[in-house]
CSV table of C-alpha atoms and ligand atoms in Angstrom, one decimal:
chain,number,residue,atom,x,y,z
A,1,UNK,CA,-35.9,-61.2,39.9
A,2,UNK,CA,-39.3,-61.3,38.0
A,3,UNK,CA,-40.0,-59.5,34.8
A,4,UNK,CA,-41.8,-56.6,35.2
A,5,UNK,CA,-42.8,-56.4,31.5
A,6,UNK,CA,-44.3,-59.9,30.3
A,7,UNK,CA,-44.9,-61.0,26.9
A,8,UNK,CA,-48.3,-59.5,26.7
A,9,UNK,CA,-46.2,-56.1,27.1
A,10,UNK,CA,-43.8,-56.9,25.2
A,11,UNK,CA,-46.3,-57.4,22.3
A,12,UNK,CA,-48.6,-54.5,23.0
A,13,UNK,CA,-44.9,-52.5,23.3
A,14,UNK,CA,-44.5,-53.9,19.8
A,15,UNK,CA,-47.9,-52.7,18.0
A,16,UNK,CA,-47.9,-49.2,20.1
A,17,UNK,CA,-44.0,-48.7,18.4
A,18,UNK,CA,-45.4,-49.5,15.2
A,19,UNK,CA,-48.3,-47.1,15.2
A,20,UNK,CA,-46.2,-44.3,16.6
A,21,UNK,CA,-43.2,-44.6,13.8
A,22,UNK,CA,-46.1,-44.7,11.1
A,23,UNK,CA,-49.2,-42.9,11.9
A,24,UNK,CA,-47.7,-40.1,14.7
A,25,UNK,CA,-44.0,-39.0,14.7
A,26,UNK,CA,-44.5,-38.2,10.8
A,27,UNK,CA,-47.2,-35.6,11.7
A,28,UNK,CA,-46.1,-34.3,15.0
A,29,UNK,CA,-44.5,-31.2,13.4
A,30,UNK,CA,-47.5,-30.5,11.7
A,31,UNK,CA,-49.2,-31.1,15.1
A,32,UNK,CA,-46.3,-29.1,17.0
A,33,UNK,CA,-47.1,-25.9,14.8
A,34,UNK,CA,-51.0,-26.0,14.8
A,35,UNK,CA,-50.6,-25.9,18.7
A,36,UNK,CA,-53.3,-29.0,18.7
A,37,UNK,CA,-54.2,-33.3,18.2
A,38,UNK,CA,-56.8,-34.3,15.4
A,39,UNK,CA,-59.4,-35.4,16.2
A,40,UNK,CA,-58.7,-38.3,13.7
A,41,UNK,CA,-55.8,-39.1,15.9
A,42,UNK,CA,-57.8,-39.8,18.7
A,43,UNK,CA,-60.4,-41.6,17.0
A,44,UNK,CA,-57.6,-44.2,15.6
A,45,UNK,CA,-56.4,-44.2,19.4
A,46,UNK,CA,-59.4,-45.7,20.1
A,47,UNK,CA,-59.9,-48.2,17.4
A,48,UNK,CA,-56.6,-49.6,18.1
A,49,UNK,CA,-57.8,-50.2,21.7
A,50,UNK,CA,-54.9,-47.8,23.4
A,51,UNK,CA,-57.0,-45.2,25.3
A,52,UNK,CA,-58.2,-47.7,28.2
A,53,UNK,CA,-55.6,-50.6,27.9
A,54,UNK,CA,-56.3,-51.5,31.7
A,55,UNK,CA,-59.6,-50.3,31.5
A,56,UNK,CA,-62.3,-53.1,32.0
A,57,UNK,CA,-63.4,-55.1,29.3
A,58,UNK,CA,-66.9,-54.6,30.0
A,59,UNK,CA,-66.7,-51.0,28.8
A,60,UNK,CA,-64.5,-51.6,26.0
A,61,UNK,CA,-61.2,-51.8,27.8
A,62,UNK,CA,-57.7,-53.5,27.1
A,63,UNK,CA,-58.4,-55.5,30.7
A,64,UNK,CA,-54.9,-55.5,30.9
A,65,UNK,CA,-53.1,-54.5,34.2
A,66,UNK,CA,-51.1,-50.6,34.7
A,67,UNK,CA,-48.2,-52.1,33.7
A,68,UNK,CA,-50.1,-52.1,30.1
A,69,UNK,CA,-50.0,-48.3,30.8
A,70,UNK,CA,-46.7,-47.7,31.4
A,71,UNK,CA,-46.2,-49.1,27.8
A,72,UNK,CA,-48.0,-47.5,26.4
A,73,UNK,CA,-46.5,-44.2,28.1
A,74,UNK,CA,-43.0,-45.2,26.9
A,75,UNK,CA,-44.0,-45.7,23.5
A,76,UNK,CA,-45.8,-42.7,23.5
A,77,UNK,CA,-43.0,-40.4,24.5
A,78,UNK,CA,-40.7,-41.9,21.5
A,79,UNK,CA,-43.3,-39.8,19.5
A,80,UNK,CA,-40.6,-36.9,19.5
A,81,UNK,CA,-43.6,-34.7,21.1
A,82,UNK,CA,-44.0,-34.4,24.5
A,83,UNK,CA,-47.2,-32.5,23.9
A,84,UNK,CA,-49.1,-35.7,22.0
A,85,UNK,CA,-47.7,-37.9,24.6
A,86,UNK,CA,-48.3,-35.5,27.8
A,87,UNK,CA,-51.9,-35.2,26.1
A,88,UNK,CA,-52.9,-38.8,25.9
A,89,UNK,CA,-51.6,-39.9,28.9
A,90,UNK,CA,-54.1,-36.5,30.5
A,91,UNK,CA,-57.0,-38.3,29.0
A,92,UNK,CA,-55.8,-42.4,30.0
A,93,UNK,CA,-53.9,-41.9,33.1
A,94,UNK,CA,-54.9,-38.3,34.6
A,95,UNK,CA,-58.1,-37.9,34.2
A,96,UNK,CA,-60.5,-41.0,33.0
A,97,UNK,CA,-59.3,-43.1,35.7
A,98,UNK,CA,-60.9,-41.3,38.7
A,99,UNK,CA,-64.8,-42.4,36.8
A,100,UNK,CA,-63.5,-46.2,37.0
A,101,UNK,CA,-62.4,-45.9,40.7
A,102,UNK,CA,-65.3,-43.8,41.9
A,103,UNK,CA,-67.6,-43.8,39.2
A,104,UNK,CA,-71.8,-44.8,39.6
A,105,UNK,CA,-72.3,-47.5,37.0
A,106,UNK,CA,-74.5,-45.3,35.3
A,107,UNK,CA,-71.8,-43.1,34.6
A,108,UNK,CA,-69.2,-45.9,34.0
A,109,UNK,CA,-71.9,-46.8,31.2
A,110,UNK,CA,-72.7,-43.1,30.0
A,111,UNK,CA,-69.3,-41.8,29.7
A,112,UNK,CA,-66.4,-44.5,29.3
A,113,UNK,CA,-67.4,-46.3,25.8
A,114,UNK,CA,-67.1,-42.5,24.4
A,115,UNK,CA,-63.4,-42.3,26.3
A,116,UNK,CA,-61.9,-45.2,24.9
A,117,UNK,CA,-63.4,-45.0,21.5
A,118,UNK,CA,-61.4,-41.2,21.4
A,119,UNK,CA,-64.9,-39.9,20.7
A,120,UNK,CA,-65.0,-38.0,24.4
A,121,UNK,CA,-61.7,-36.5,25.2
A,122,UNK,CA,-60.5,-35.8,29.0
A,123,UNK,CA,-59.0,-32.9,31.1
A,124,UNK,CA,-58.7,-32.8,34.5
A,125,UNK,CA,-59.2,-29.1,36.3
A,126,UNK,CA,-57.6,-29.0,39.1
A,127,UNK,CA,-55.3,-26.3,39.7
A,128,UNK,CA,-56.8,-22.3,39.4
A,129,UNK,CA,-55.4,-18.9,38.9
A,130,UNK,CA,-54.5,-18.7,42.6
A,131,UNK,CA,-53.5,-22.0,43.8
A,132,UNK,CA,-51.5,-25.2,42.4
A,133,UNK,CA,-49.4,-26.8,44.5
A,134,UNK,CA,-51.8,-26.3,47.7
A,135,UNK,CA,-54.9,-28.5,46.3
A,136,UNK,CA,-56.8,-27.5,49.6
A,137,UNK,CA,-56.5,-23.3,49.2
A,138,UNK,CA,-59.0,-24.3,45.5
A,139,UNK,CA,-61.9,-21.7,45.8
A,140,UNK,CA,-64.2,-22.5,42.8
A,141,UNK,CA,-67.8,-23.4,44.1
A,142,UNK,CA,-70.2,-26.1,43.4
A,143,UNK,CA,-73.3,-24.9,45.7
A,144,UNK,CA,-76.8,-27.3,45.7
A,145,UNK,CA,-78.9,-26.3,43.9
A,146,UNK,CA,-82.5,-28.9,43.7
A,147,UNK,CA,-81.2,-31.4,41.8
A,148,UNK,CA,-78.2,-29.9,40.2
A,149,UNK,CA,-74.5,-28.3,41.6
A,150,UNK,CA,-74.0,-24.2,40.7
A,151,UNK,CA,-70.7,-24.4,39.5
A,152,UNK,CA,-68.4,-20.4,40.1
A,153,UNK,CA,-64.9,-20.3,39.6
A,154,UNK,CA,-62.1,-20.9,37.2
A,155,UNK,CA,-59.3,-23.0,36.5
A,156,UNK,CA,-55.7,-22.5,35.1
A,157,UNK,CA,-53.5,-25.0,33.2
A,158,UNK,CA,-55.2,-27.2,31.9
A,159,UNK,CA,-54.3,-29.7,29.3
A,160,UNK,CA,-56.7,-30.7,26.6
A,161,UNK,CA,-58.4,-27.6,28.3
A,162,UNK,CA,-58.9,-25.7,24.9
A,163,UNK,CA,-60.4,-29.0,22.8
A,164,UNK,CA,-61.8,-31.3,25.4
A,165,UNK,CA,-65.1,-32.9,26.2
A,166,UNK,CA,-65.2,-34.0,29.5
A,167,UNK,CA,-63.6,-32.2,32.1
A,168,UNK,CA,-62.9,-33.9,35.8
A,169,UNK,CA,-63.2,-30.7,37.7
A,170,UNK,CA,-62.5,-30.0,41.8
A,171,UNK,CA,-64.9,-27.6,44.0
A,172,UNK,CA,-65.2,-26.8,46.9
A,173,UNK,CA,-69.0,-27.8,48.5
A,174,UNK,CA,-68.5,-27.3,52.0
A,175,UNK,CA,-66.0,-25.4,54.2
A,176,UNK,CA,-62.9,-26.2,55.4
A,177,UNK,CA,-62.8,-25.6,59.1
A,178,UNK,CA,-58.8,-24.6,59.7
A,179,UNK,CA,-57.6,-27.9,61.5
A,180,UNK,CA,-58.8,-29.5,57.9
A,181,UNK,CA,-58.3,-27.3,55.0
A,182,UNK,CA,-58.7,-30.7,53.2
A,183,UNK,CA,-62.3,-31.3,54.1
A,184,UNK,CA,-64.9,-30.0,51.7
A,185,UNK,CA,-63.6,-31.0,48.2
A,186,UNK,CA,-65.8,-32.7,45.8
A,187,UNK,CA,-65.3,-33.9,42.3
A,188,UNK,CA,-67.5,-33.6,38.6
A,189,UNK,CA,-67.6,-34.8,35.7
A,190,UNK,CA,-68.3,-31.6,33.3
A,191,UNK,CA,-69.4,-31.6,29.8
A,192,UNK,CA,-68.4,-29.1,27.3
A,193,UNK,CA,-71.2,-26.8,26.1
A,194,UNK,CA,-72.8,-26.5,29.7
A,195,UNK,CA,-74.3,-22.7,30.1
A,196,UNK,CA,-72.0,-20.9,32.0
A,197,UNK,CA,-68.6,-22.7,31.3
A,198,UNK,CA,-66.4,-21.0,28.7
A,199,UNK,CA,-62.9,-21.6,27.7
A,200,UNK,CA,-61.8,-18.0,28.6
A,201,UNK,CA,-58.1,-18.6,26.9
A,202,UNK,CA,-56.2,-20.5,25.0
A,203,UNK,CA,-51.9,-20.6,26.8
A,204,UNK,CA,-49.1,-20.0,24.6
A,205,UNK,CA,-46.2,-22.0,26.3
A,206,UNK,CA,-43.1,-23.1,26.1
A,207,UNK,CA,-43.2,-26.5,24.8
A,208,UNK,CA,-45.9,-29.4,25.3
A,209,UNK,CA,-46.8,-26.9,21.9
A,210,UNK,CA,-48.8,-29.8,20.7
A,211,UNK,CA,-51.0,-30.0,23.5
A,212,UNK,CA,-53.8,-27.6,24.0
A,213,UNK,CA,-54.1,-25.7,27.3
A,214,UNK,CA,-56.5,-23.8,28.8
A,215,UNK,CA,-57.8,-21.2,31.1
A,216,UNK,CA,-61.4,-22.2,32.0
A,217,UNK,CA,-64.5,-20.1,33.5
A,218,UNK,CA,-67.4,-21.3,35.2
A,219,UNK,CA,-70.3,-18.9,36.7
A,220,UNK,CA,-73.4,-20.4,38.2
A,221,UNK,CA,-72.6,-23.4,35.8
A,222,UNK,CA,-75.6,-25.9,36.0
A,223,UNK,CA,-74.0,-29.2,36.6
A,224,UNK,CA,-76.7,-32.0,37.1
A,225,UNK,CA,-76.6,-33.6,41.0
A,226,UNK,CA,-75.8,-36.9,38.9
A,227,UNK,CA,-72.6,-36.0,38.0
A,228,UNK,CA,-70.6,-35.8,41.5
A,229,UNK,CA,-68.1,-38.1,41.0
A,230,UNK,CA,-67.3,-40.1,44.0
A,231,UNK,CA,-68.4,-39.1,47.6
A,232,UNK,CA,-69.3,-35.0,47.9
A,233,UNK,CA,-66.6,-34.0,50.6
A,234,UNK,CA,-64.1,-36.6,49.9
A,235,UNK,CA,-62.9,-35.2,46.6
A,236,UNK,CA,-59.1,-34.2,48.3
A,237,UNK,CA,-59.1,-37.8,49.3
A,238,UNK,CA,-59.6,-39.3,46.1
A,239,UNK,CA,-57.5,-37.1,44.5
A,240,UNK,CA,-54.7,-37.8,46.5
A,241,UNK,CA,-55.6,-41.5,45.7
A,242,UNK,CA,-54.6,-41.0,42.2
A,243,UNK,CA,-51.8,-38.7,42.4
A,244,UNK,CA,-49.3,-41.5,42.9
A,245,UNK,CA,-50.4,-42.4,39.4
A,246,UNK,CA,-50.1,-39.5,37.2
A,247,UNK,CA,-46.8,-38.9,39.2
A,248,UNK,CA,-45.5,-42.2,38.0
A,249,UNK,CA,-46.8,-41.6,34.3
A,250,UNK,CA,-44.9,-38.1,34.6
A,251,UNK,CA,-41.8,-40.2,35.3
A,252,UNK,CA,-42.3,-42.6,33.2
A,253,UNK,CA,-43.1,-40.0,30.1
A,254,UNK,CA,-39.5,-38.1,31.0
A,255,UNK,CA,-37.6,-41.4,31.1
A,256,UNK,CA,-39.0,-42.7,28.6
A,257,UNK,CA,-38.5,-39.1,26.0
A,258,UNK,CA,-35.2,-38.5,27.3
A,259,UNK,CA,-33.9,-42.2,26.1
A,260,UNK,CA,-34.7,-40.7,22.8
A,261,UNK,CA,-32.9,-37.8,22.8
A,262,UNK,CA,-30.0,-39.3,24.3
A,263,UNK,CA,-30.3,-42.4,21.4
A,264,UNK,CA,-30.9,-39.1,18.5
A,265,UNK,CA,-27.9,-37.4,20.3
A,266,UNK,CA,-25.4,-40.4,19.6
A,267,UNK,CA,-26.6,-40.8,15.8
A,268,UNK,CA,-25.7,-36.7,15.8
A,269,UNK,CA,-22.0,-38.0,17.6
A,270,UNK,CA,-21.6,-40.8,15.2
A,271,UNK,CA,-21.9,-38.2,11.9
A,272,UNK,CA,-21.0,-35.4,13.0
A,273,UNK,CA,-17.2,-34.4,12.4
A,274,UNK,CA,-14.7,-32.0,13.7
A,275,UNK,CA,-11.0,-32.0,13.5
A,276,UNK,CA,-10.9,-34.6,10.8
A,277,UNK,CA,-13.2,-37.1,13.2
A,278,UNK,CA,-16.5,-37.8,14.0
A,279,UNK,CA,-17.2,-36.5,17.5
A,280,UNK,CA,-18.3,-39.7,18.8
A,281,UNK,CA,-14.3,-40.5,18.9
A,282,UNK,CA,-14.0,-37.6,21.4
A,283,UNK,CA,-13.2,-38.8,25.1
A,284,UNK,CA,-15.1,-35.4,26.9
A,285,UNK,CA,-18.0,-36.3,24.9
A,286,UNK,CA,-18.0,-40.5,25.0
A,287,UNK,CA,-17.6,-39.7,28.6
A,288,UNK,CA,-20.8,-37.2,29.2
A,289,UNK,CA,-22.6,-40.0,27.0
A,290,UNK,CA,-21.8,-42.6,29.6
A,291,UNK,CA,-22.9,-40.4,32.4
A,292,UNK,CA,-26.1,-39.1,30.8
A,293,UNK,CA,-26.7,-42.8,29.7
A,294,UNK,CA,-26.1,-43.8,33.5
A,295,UNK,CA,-27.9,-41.6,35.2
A,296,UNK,CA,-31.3,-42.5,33.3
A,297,UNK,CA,-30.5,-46.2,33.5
A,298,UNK,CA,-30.9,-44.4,37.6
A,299,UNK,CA,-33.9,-43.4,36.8
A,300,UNK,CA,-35.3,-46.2,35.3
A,301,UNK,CA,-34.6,-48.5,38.1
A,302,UNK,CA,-36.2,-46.0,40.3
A,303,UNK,CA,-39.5,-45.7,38.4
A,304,UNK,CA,-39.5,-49.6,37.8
A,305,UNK,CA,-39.3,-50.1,41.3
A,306,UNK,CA,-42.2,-47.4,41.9
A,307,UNK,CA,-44.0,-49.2,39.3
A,308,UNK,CA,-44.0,-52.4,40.8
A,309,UNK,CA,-44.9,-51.3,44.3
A,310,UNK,CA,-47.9,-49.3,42.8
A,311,UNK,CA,-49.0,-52.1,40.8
A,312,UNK,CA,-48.8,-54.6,43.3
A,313,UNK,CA,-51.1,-52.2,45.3
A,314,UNK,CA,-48.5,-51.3,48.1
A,315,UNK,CA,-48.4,-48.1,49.6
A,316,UNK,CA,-45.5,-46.0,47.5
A,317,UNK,CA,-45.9,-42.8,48.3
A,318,UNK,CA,-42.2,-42.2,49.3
A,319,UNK,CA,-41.3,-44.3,46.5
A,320,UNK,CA,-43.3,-42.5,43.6
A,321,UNK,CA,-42.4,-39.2,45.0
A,322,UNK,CA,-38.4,-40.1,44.8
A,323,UNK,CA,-39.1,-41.7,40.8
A,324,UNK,CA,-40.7,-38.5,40.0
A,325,UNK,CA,-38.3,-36.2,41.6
A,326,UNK,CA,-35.1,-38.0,40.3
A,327,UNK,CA,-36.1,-39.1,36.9
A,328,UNK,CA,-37.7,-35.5,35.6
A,329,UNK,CA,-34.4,-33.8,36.9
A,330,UNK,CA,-31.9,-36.3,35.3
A,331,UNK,CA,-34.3,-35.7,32.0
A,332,UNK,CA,-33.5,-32.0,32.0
A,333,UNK,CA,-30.0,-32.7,32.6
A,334,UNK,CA,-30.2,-35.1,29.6
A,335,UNK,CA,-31.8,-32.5,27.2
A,336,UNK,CA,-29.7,-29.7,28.5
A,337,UNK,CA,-26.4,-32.0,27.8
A,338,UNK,CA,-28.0,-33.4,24.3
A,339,UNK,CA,-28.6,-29.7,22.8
A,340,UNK,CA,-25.0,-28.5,24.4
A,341,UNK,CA,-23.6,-31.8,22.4
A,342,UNK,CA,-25.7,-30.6,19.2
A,343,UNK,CA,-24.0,-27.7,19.2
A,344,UNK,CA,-25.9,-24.9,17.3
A,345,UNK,CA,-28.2,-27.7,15.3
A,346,UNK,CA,-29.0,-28.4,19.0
A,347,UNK,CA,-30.7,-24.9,19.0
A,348,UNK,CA,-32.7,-25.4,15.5
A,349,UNK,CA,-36.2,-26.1,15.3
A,350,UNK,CA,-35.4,-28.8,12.9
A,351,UNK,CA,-33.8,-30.9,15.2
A,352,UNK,CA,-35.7,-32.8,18.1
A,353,UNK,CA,-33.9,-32.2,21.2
A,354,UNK,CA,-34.7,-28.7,20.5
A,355,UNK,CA,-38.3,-29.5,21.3
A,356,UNK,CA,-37.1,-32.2,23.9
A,357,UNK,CA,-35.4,-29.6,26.1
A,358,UNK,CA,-38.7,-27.3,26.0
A,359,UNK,CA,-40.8,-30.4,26.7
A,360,UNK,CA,-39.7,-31.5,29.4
A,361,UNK,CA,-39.2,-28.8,31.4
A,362,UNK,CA,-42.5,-29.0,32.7
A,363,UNK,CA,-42.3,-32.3,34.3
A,364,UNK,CA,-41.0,-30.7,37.6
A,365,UNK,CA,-43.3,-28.3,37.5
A,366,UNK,CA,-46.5,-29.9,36.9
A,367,UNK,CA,-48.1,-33.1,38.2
A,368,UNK,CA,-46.4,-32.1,42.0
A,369,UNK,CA,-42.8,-29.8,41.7
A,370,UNK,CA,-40.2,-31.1,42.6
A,371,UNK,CA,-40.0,-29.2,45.7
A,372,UNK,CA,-43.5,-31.0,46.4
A,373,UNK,CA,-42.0,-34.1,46.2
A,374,UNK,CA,-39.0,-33.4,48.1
A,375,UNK,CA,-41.7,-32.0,51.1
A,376,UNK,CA,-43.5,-35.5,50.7
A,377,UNK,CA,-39.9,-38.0,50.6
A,378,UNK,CA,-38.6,-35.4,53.8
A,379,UNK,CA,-42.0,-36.2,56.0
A,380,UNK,CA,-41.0,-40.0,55.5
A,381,UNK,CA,-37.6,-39.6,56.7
A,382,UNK,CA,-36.8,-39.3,60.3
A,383,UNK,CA,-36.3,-35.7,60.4
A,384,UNK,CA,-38.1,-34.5,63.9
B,1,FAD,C1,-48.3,-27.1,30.6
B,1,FAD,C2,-49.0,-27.4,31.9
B,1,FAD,C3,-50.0,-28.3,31.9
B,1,FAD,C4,-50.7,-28.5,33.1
B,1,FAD,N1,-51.8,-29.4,33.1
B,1,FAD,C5,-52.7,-29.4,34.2
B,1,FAD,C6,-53.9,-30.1,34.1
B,1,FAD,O1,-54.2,-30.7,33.1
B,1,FAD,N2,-54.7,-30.0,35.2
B,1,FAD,C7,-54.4,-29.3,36.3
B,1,FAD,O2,-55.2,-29.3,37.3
B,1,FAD,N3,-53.2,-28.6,36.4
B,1,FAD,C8,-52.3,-28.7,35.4
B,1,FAD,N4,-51.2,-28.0,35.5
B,1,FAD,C9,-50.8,-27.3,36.7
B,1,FAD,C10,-49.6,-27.9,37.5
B,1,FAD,O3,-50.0,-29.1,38.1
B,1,FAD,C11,-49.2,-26.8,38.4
B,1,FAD,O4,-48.6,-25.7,37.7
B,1,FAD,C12,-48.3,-27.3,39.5
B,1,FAD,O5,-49.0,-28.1,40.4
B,1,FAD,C13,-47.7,-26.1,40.3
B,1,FAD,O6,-48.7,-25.2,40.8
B,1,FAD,P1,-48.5,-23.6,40.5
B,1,FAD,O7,-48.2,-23.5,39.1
B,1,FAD,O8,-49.7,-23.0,41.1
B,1,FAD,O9,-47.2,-23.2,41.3
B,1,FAD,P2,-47.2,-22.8,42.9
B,1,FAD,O10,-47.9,-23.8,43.7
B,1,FAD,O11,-47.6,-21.3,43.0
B,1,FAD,O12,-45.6,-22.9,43.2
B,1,FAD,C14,-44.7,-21.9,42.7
B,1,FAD,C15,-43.3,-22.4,43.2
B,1,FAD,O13,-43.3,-22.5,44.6
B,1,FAD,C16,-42.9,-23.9,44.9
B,1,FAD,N5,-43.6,-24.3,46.1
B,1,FAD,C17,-45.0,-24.3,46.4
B,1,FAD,N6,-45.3,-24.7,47.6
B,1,FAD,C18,-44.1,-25.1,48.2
B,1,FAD,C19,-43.7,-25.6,49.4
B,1,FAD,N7,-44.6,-25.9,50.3
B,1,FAD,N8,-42.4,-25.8,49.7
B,1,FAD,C20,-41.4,-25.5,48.7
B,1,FAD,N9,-41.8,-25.0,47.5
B,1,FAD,C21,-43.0,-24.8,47.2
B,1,FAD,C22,-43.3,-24.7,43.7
B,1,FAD,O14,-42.6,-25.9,43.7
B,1,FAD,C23,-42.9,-23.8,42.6
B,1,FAD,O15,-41.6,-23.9,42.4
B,1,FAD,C24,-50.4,-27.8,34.3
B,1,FAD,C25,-49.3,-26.9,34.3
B,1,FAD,C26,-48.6,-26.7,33.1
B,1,FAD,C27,-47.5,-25.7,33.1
């Protein structure tokens, strides 16, 4: 069977695990508590070429292929923050992608050098106060207006919401007659500090702490006609284009941090002592180890494979959908077992499957539930 990770990977696996063990996972406490990324940290991002690393070369990208970004992904999510993994991977894989698929050159030249030199962050505003899961029910407004959009409505949720620069935001610019709720979408790039756009709140959450998120407001918001990304009506289509790939990063990001806690839970085993030996001798818990340890290699294999098929540009819908399903439920069930064999350290702040098993409960919430995904893998299975 062919490698999926080459030696290029394996390389740019070995700088990004450098960087993180020096420059991020001493500060991500510090990061955790003041509930945001420096700006600093983005900047060196940047420098070190990791915000685009398949991003053209002719903008300032890596060139490399997505594999590149899976790496970068996993590294990431060894960070012991989801929140500074969850917010890079908004801004590389979420978000900025969408202006290289359907971006004007002119835009591809005003916006990306800023993107991967971490000057211009990214968010992605999708989901609103009254809709998540059903993309098509969004009800903010971009109306024409001369040679601008009129931008009403607001937006929930959204990561690097609070601190961001550019925002990738969905409207609605025609109707959606009922036989195709899907018809009518368009998207836009939106800069901070437009009139009429405000952050209306900062969210207090339950993990992801070291991410910012935001509640956003928009009301008759000027946004020039320029900055339509893609085709106006076609913005459900192309955001379904790049689901499969934030999916995939979710999965990836969940793998990925719960390897972690599972390798900090057996150093805990292997010191930890009670009735004269050190727990890892125990057979109840060697045994959940082995389970826990199987059930990601599981997941693995099932992302890999997703991987592969996405990168060799073959239609994985039903395959992405069964990655992401499985491997963010077998991460829970690896943070909910790695606190239980913590015992009450498990519950301290000071220990980082604490912050693991608040993490990653979002990934089967956000990016498409889990239930989501198990209504997409049912429709591809002879059922009716
Ligand atoms: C920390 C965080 C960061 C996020 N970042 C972003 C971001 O950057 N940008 C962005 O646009 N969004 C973001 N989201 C939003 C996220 O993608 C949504 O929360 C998610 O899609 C679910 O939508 P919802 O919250 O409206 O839940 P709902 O759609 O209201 O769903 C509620 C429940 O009903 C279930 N459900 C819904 N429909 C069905 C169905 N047909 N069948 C069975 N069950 C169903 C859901 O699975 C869920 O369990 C973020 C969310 C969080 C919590």
């Amino acid at each position: 069977m062919a490698r999926l990770f080459t030696d290029e990977h394996d390389m740019l696996r070995k700088a990004i695990r450098a960087f993180v063990e020096k420059e991020v996972t001493p500060h991500v406490q510090a990061w955790e508590e003041a509930g945001r990324i420096p700006r600093s940290f983005w900047r060196r991002l940047g420098e070190l070429g990791f915000l685009g690393v398949d991003f053209p070369q002719e903008y300032g990208g890596g060139g490399g292929d997505f594999v590149s970004s899976v790496v970068l992904g996993e590294e990431l999510a060894r960070c012991r923050s989801g929140g500074v993994a969850f917010s890079v991977l908004v801004h590389t894989d979420m978000s900025s992608p969408w202006l290289v698929r359907f971006g004007t050159e002119a835009q591809k030249r005003q916006y990306l050098p800023g993107i991967l030199r971490g000057e211009t962050v990214c968010a992605l505003g999708i989901t609103e106060p009254g809709t998540g899961s059903d993309m098509a029910a969004l009800a903010t407004r971009a109306v024409r207006d001369a040679d601008h959009y009129r931008l009403t409505g607001s937006k929930i949720f959204i990561t690097n919401g609070v601190y961001g620069d550019l925002y990738f935001v969905a409207a609605r610019t025609g109707s959606a007659p009922a036989d195709r709720r899907h018809a009518g979408i368009s998207m836009f790039l939106v800069e901070r500090g437009l009139p009429g756009f405000q952050v209306s709140r900062k969210l207090d959450k339950m993990g992801m702490r070291a991410s910012d998120t935001a509640e956003l407001a928009f009301q008759d918001c000027p946004v020039p006609a320029a900055n339509l990304l893609g085709v106006e009506g076609r913005g459900f289509q192309q955001l379904a284009s790049g689901l499969q790939r934030e999916r995939l990063m979710a999965a990836v990001l969940a793998v990925s941090g719960a390897d972690q806690a599972l390798e900090d839970t057996m150093a805990y085993l292997r010191q930890r002592t009670a009735f004269g030996e050190p727990l890892a001798t125990l057979q109840a818990l060697r045994h959940r180890v082995a389970d826990l340890a199987t059930e990601l290699e599981a997941a693995r294999r099932l992302v890999y494979h997703a991987v592969e098929l996405y990168a060799s540009g073959a239609e994985c819908v039903r395959e992405v959908s069964m990655a992401k399903l499985f491997a963010t439920e077998a991460a829970n069930r690896v943070a909910y077992h790695a606190v239980q064999l913590h015992g009450g350290y498990g519950y301290m702040r000071e220990f980082p499957v604490e912050g693991f098993f608040r993490d990653v409960r979002l990934y089967p919430i956000a990016s498409g539930s889990s239930e989501i995904m198990r209504e997409i893998i049912a429709k591809r299975l002879p059922l009716q």
